[in-house]
Short mmCIF file of C-alpha atoms in Angstrom, two decimals:
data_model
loop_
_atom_site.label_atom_id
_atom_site.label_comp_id
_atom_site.label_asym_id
_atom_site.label_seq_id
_atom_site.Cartn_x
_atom_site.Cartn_y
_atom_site.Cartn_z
CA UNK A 8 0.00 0.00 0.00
CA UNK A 9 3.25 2.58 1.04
CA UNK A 10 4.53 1.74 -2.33
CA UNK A 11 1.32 2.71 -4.30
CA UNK A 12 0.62 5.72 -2.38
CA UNK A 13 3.96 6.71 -3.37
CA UNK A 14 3.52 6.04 -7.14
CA UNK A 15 0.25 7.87 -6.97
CA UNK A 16 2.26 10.67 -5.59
CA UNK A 17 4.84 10.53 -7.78
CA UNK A 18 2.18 10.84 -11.06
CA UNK A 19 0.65 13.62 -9.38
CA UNK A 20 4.01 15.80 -8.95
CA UNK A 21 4.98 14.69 -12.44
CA UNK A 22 1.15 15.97 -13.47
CA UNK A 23 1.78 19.11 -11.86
CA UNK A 24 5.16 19.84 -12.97
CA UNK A 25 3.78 19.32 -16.62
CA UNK A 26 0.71 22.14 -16.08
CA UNK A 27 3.26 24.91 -14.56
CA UNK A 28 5.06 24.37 -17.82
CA UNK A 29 4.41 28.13 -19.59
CA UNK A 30 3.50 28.49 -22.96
CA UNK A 31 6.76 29.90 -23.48
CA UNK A 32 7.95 26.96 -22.06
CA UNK A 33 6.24 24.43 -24.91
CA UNK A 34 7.19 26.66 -27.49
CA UNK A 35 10.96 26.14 -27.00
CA UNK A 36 10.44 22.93 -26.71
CA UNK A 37 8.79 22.50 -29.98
CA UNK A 38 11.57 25.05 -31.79
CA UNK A 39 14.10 22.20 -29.81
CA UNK A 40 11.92 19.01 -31.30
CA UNK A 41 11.44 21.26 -35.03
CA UNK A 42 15.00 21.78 -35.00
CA UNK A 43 16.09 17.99 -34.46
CA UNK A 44 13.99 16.96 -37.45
CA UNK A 45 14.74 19.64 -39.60
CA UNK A 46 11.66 21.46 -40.00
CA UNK A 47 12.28 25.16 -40.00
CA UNK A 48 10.69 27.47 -37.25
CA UNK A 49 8.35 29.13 -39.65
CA UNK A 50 7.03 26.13 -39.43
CA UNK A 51 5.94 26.57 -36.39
CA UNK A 52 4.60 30.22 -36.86
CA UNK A 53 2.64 29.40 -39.57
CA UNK A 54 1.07 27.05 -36.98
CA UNK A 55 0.93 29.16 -34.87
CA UNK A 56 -0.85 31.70 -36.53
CA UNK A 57 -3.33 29.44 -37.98
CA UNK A 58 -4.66 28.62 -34.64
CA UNK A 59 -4.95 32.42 -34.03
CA UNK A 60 -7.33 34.42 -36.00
CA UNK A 61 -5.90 37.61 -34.62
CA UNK A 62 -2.55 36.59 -35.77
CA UNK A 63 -4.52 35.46 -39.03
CA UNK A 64 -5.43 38.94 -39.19
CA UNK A 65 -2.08 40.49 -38.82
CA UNK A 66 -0.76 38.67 -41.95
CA UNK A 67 -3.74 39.30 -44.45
CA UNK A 68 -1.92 41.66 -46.05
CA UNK A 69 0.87 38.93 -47.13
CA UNK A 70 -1.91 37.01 -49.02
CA UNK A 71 -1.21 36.49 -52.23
CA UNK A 72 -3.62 35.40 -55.19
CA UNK A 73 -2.46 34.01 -58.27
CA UNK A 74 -6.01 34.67 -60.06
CA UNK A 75 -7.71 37.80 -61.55
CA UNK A 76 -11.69 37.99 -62.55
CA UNK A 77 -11.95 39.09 -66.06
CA UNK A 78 -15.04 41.51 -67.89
CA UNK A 79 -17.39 38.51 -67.60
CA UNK A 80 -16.93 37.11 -64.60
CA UNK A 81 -14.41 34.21 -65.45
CA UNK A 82 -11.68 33.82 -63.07
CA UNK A 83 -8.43 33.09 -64.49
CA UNK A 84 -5.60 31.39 -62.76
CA UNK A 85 -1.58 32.33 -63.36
CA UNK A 86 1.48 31.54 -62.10
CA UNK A 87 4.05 34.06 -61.93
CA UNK A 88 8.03 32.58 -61.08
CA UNK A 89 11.37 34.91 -60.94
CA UNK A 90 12.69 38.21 -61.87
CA UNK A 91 14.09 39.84 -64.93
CA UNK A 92 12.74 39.95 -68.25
CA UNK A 93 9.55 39.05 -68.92
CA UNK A 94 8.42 35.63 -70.44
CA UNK A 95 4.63 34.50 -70.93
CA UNK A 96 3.43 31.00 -71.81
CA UNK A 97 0.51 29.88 -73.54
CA UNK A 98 -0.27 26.42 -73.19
CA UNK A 99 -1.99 23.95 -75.67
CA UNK A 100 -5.21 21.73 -75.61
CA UNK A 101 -6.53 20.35 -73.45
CA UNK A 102 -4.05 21.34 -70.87
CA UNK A 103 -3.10 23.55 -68.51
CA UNK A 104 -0.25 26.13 -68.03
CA UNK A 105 1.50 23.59 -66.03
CA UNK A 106 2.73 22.04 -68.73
CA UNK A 107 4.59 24.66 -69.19
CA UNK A 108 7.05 23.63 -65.75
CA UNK A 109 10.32 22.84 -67.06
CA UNK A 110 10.64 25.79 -69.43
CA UNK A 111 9.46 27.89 -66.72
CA UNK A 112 11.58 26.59 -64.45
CA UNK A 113 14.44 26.57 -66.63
CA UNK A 114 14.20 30.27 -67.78
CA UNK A 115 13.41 31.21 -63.99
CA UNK A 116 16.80 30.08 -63.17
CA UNK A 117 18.43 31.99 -66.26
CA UNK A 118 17.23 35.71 -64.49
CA UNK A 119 14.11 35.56 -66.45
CA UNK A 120 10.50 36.45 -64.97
CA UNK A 121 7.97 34.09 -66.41
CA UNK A 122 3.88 33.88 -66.43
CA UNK A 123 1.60 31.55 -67.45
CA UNK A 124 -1.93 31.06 -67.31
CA UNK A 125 -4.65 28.46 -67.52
CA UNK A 126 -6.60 28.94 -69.95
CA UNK A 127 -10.68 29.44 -69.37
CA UNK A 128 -12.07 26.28 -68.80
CA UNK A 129 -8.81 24.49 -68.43
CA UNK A 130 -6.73 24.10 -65.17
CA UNK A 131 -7.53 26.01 -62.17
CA UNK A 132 -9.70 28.38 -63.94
CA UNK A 133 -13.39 28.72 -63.74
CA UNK A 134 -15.35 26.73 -66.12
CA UNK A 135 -16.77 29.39 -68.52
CA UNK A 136 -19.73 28.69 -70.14
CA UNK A 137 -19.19 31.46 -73.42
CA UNK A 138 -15.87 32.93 -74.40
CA UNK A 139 -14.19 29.78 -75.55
CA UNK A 140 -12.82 30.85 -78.95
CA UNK A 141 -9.34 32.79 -79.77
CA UNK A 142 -10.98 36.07 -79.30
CA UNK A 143 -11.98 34.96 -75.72
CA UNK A 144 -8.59 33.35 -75.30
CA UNK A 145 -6.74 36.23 -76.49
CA UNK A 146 -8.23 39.03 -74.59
CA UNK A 147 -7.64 36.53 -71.17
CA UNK A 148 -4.40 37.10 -72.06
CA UNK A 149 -4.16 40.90 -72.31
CA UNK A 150 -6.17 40.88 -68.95
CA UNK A 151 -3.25 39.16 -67.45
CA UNK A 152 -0.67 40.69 -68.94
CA UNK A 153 -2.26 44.52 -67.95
CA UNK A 154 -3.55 43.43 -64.42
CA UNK A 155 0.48 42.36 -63.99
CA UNK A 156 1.29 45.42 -65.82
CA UNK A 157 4.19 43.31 -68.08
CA UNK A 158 6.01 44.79 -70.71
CA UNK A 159 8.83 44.04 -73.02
CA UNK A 160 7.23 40.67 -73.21
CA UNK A 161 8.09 36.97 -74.97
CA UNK A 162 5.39 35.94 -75.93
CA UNK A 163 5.71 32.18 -76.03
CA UNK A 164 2.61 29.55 -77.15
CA UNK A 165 2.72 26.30 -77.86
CA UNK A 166 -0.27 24.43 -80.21
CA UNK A 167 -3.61 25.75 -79.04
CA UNK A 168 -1.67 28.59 -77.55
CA UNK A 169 0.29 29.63 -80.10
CA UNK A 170 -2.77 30.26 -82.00
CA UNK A 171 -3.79 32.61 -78.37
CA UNK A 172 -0.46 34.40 -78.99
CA UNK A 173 -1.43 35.44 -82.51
CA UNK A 174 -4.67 36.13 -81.90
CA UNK A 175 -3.56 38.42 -79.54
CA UNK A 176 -1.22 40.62 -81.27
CA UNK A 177 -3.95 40.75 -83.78
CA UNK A 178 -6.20 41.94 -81.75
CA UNK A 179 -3.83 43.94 -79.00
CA UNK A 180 -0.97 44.64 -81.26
CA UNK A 181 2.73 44.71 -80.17
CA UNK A 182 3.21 47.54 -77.82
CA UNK A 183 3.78 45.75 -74.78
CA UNK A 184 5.70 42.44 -76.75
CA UNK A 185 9.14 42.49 -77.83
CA UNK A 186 9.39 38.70 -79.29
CA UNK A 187 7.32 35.83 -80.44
CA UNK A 188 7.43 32.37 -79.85
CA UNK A 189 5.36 30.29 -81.73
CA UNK A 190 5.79 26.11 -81.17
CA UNK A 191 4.20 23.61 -82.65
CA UNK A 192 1.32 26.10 -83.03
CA UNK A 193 -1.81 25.84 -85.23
CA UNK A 194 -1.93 29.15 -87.47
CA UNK A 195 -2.60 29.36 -90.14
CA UNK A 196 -5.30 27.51 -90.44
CA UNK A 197 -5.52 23.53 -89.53
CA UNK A 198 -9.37 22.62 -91.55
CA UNK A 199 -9.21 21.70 -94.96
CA UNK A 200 -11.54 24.13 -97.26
CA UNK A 201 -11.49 25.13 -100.90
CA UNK A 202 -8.75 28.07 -99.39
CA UNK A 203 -6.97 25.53 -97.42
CA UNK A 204 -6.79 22.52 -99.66
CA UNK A 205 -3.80 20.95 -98.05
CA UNK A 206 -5.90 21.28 -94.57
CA UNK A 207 -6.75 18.29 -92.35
CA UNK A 208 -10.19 17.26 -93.11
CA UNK A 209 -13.04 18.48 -90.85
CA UNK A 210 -13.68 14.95 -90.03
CA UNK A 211 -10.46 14.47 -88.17
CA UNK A 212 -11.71 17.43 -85.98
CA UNK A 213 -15.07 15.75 -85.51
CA UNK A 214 -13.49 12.85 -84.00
CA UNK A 215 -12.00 14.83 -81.24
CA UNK A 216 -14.92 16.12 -80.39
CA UNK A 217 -16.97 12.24 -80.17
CA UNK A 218 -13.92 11.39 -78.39
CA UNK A 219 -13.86 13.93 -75.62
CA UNK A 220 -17.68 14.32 -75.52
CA UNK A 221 -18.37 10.57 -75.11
CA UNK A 222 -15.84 8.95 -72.88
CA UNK A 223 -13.26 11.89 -72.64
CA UNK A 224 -11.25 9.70 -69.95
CA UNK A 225 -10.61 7.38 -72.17
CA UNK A 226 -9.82 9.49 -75.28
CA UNK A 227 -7.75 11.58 -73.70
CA UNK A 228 -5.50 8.21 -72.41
CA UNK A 229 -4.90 7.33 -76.13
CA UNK A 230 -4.79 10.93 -77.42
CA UNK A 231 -1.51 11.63 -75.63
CA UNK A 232 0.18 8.55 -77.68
CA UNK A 233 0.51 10.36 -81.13
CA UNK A 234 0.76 13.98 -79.14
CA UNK A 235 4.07 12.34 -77.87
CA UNK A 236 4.87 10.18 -80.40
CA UNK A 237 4.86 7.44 -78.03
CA UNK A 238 2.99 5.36 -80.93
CA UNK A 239 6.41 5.44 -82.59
CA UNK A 240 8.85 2.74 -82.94
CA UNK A 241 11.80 3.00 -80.23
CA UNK A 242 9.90 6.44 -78.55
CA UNK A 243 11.32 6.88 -74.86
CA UNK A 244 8.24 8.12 -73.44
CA UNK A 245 7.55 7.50 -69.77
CA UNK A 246 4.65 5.76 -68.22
CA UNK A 247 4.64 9.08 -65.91
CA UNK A 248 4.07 11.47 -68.73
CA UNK A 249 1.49 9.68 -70.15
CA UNK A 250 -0.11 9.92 -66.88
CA UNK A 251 0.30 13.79 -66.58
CA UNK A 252 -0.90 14.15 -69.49
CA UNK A 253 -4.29 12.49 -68.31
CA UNK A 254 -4.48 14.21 -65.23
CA UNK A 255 -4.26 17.66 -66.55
CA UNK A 256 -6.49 16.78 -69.53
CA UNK A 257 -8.96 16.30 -67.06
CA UNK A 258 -9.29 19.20 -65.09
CA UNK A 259 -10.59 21.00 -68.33
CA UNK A 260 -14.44 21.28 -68.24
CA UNK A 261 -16.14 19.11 -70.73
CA UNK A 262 -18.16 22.34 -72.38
CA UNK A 263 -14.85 24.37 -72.82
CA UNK A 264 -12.86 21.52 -74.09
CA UNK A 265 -15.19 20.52 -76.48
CA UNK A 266 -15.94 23.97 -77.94
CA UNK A 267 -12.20 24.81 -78.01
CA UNK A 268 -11.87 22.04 -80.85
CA UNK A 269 -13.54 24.45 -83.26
CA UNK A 270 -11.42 27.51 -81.83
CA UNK A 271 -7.80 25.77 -82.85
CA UNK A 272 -8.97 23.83 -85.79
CA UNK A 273 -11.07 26.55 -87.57
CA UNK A 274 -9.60 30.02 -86.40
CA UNK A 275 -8.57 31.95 -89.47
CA UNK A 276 -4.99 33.51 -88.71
CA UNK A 277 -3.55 35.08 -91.49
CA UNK A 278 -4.30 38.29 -90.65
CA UNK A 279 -3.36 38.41 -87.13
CA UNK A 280 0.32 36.89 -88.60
CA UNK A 281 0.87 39.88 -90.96
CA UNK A 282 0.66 42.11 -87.94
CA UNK A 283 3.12 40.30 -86.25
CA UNK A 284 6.39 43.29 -86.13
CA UNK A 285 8.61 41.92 -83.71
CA UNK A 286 11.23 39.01 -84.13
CA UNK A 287 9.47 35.84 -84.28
CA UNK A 288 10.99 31.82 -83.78
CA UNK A 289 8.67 29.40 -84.62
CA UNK A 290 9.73 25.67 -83.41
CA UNK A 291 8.21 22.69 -84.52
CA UNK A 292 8.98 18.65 -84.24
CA UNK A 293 9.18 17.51 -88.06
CA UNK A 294 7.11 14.14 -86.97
CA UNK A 295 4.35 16.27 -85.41
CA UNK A 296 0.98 14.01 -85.82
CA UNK A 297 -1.45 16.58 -83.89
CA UNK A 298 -0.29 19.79 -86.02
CA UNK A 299 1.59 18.84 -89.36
CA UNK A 300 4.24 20.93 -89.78
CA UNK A 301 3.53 21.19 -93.48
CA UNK A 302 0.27 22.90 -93.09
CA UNK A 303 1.68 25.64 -90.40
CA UNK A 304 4.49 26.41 -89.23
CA UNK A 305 5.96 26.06 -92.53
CA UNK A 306 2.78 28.25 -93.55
CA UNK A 307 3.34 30.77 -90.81
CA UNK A 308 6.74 31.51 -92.23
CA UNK A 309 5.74 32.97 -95.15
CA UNK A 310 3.46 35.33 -93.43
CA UNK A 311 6.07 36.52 -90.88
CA UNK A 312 8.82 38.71 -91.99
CA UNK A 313 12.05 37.76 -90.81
CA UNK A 314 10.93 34.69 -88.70
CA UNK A 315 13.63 32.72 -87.81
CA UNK A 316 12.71 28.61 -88.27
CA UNK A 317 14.19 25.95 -86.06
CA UNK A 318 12.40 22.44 -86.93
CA UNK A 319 13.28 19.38 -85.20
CA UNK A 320 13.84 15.71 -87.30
CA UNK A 321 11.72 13.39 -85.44
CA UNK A 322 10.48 14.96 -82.69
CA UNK A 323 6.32 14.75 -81.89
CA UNK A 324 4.33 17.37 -80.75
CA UNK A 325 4.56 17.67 -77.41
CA UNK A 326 8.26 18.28 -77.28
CA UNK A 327 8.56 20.49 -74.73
CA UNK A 328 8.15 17.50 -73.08
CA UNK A 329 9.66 14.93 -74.77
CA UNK A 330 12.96 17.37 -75.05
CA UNK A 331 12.94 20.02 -72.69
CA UNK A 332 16.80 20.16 -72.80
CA UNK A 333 16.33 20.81 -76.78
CA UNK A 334 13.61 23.42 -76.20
CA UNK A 335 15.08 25.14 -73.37
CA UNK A 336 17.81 25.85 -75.18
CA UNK A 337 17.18 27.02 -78.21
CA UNK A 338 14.08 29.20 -76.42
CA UNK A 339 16.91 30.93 -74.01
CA UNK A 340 18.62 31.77 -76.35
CA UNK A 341 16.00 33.20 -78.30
CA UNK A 342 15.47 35.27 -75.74
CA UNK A 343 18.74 36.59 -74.94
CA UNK A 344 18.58 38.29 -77.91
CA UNK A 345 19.13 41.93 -78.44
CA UNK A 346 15.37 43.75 -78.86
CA UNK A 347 14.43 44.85 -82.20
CA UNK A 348 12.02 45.55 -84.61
CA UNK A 349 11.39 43.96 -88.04
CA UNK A 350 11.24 46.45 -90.59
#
């Protein structure tokens, strides 16, 4: 009995030592604990503060939102990585601007700002019910780029998006762009018609659309294949990709998706190109099976004065992916260049 009363005592001291610990007194000891397993005191704070709403209230002002609302309500989500001379990125169908990661990345790390944004309807942004044609696309853009307030931009748009970049110096001009990257992109024109004989036929674009309106999960699974031109013989093209590929595809909204089929296929661009008066690269994998190089890029250059071609034997569509070290370096350099205007 002696020795349990004295265990019960013992627990009791021990009890009471632990409650006339101060708060001050936990908090080092978590900083000590935090610091043994390597997790950084701000750690801690932001823990701290999140169990505070006064503190909460202290730090509103550090909030930070990568999305603006444009004229009709859409909400349109950006990313916006390092300082120094301004970059944007337009990304293709159906995906979003983080596909855009490893040039990002790369140029962010070469003392260059970058931007990107998800398209309406694709990515992080709202699901818009109108606006889902190059016009729409184009003036997202400009919303960006003034809310930001950029200038001296890159323009850079791959496939889908490099039809957004054109569009948009057609319809905003050049006065806050210094260069042009198109990629892979599908100006001129991608339908076949009496005025675009060499065109894919209107029946290829129908297809997408059965595909992604009736089981887009599936369709978007085999799409990626031929987009990297991992339907070719010996292609190196990871089961991860594929997968990323799928995943972004997917958090596109059916409705925008769908419509934006008739916005890249059918968009009339020769017009917008003409205006173009800044240097221009246009890049573009010679085995492309999603936009034949034959009927645009090669197109574009004939439009463009003074654009500057860099094709690629072999590569698919989608290499930014498939060669990012190619890309990246033929895009920095690009944009190390001297500004100028083309006469």
């Amino acid at each position: 009995m002696a020795d349990e009363a004295n265990a019960n005592d013992a627990r009791k001291a021990g009890a009471t030592e632990v409650a006339r610990l101060t708060r001050r007194d936990m908090l080092r000891g978590g900083l000590a604990l935090a610091a043994s397993i390597g997790i950084p005191s701000t750690g801690l704070s932001i823990a701290r503060a999140a169990g505070n709403p006064a503190s909460q209230a202290d730090h509103s002002g550090d909030t930070h939102m990568s999305t603006i609302t444009v004229k009709d309500g859409t909400t349109i989500y950006y990313k916006d990585w390092g300082k120094g001379p301004v970059v944007t990125f337009s990304h293709g169908w159906p995906l979003s601007s983080d596909a855009w990661d490893g040039q990002m990345l790369y140029l962010a790390q070469h003392g260059f700002r970058v931007v990107a944004h998800d398209r309406r309807g694709h990515g992080r942004s709202s699901q818009a019910s109108a606006g889902n044609d190059m016009d729409g696309y184009a003036d997202d853009l400009a919303a960006v780029i003034e809310a930001l307030d950029l200038r001296d931009i890159t323009m850079v748009g791959h496939s889908t998006g490099g039809g957004e970049v054109t569009r948009y110096i057609g319809r905003h001009g050049t006065k806050r762009v210094s260069k042009a990257v198109l990629i892979a992109a599908v100006p001129p024109i991608m339908v076949k018609s009496q005025a675009n004989p060499e065109g894919l036929p209107v029946e290829i674009f129908d297809g997408l659309r059965s595909g992604v309106a009736n089981d887009r999960a599936q369709f978007y699974k085999e799409f990626a294949l031929p987009f990297f031109g991992a339907n070719r013989q010996g292609a190196k093209v990871s089961q991860g990709l594929l997968d990323q590929f799928f995943l972004w595809s997917m958090q596109g909204g059916l409705k925008n998706c769908y419509e934006s089929v008739k916005a890249f296929s059918e968009t009339e661009f020769h017009d917008d190109l003409k205006k173009f008066d800044v240097p221009t690269l246009l890049m573009h994998g010679e085995d492309d099976q999603i936009v034949p190089i034959d009927i645009s890029s090669r197109k574009t250059a004939k439009l463009v004065k003074g654009a500057t071609e860099i094709y690629y034997p072999g590569l698919p569509h989608g290499l930014t992916a498939t060669h990012p070290d190619l890309v990246n370096r033929d895009l920095l350099a690009f944009c190390q260049q001297g500004k100028r205007k083309v006469a």
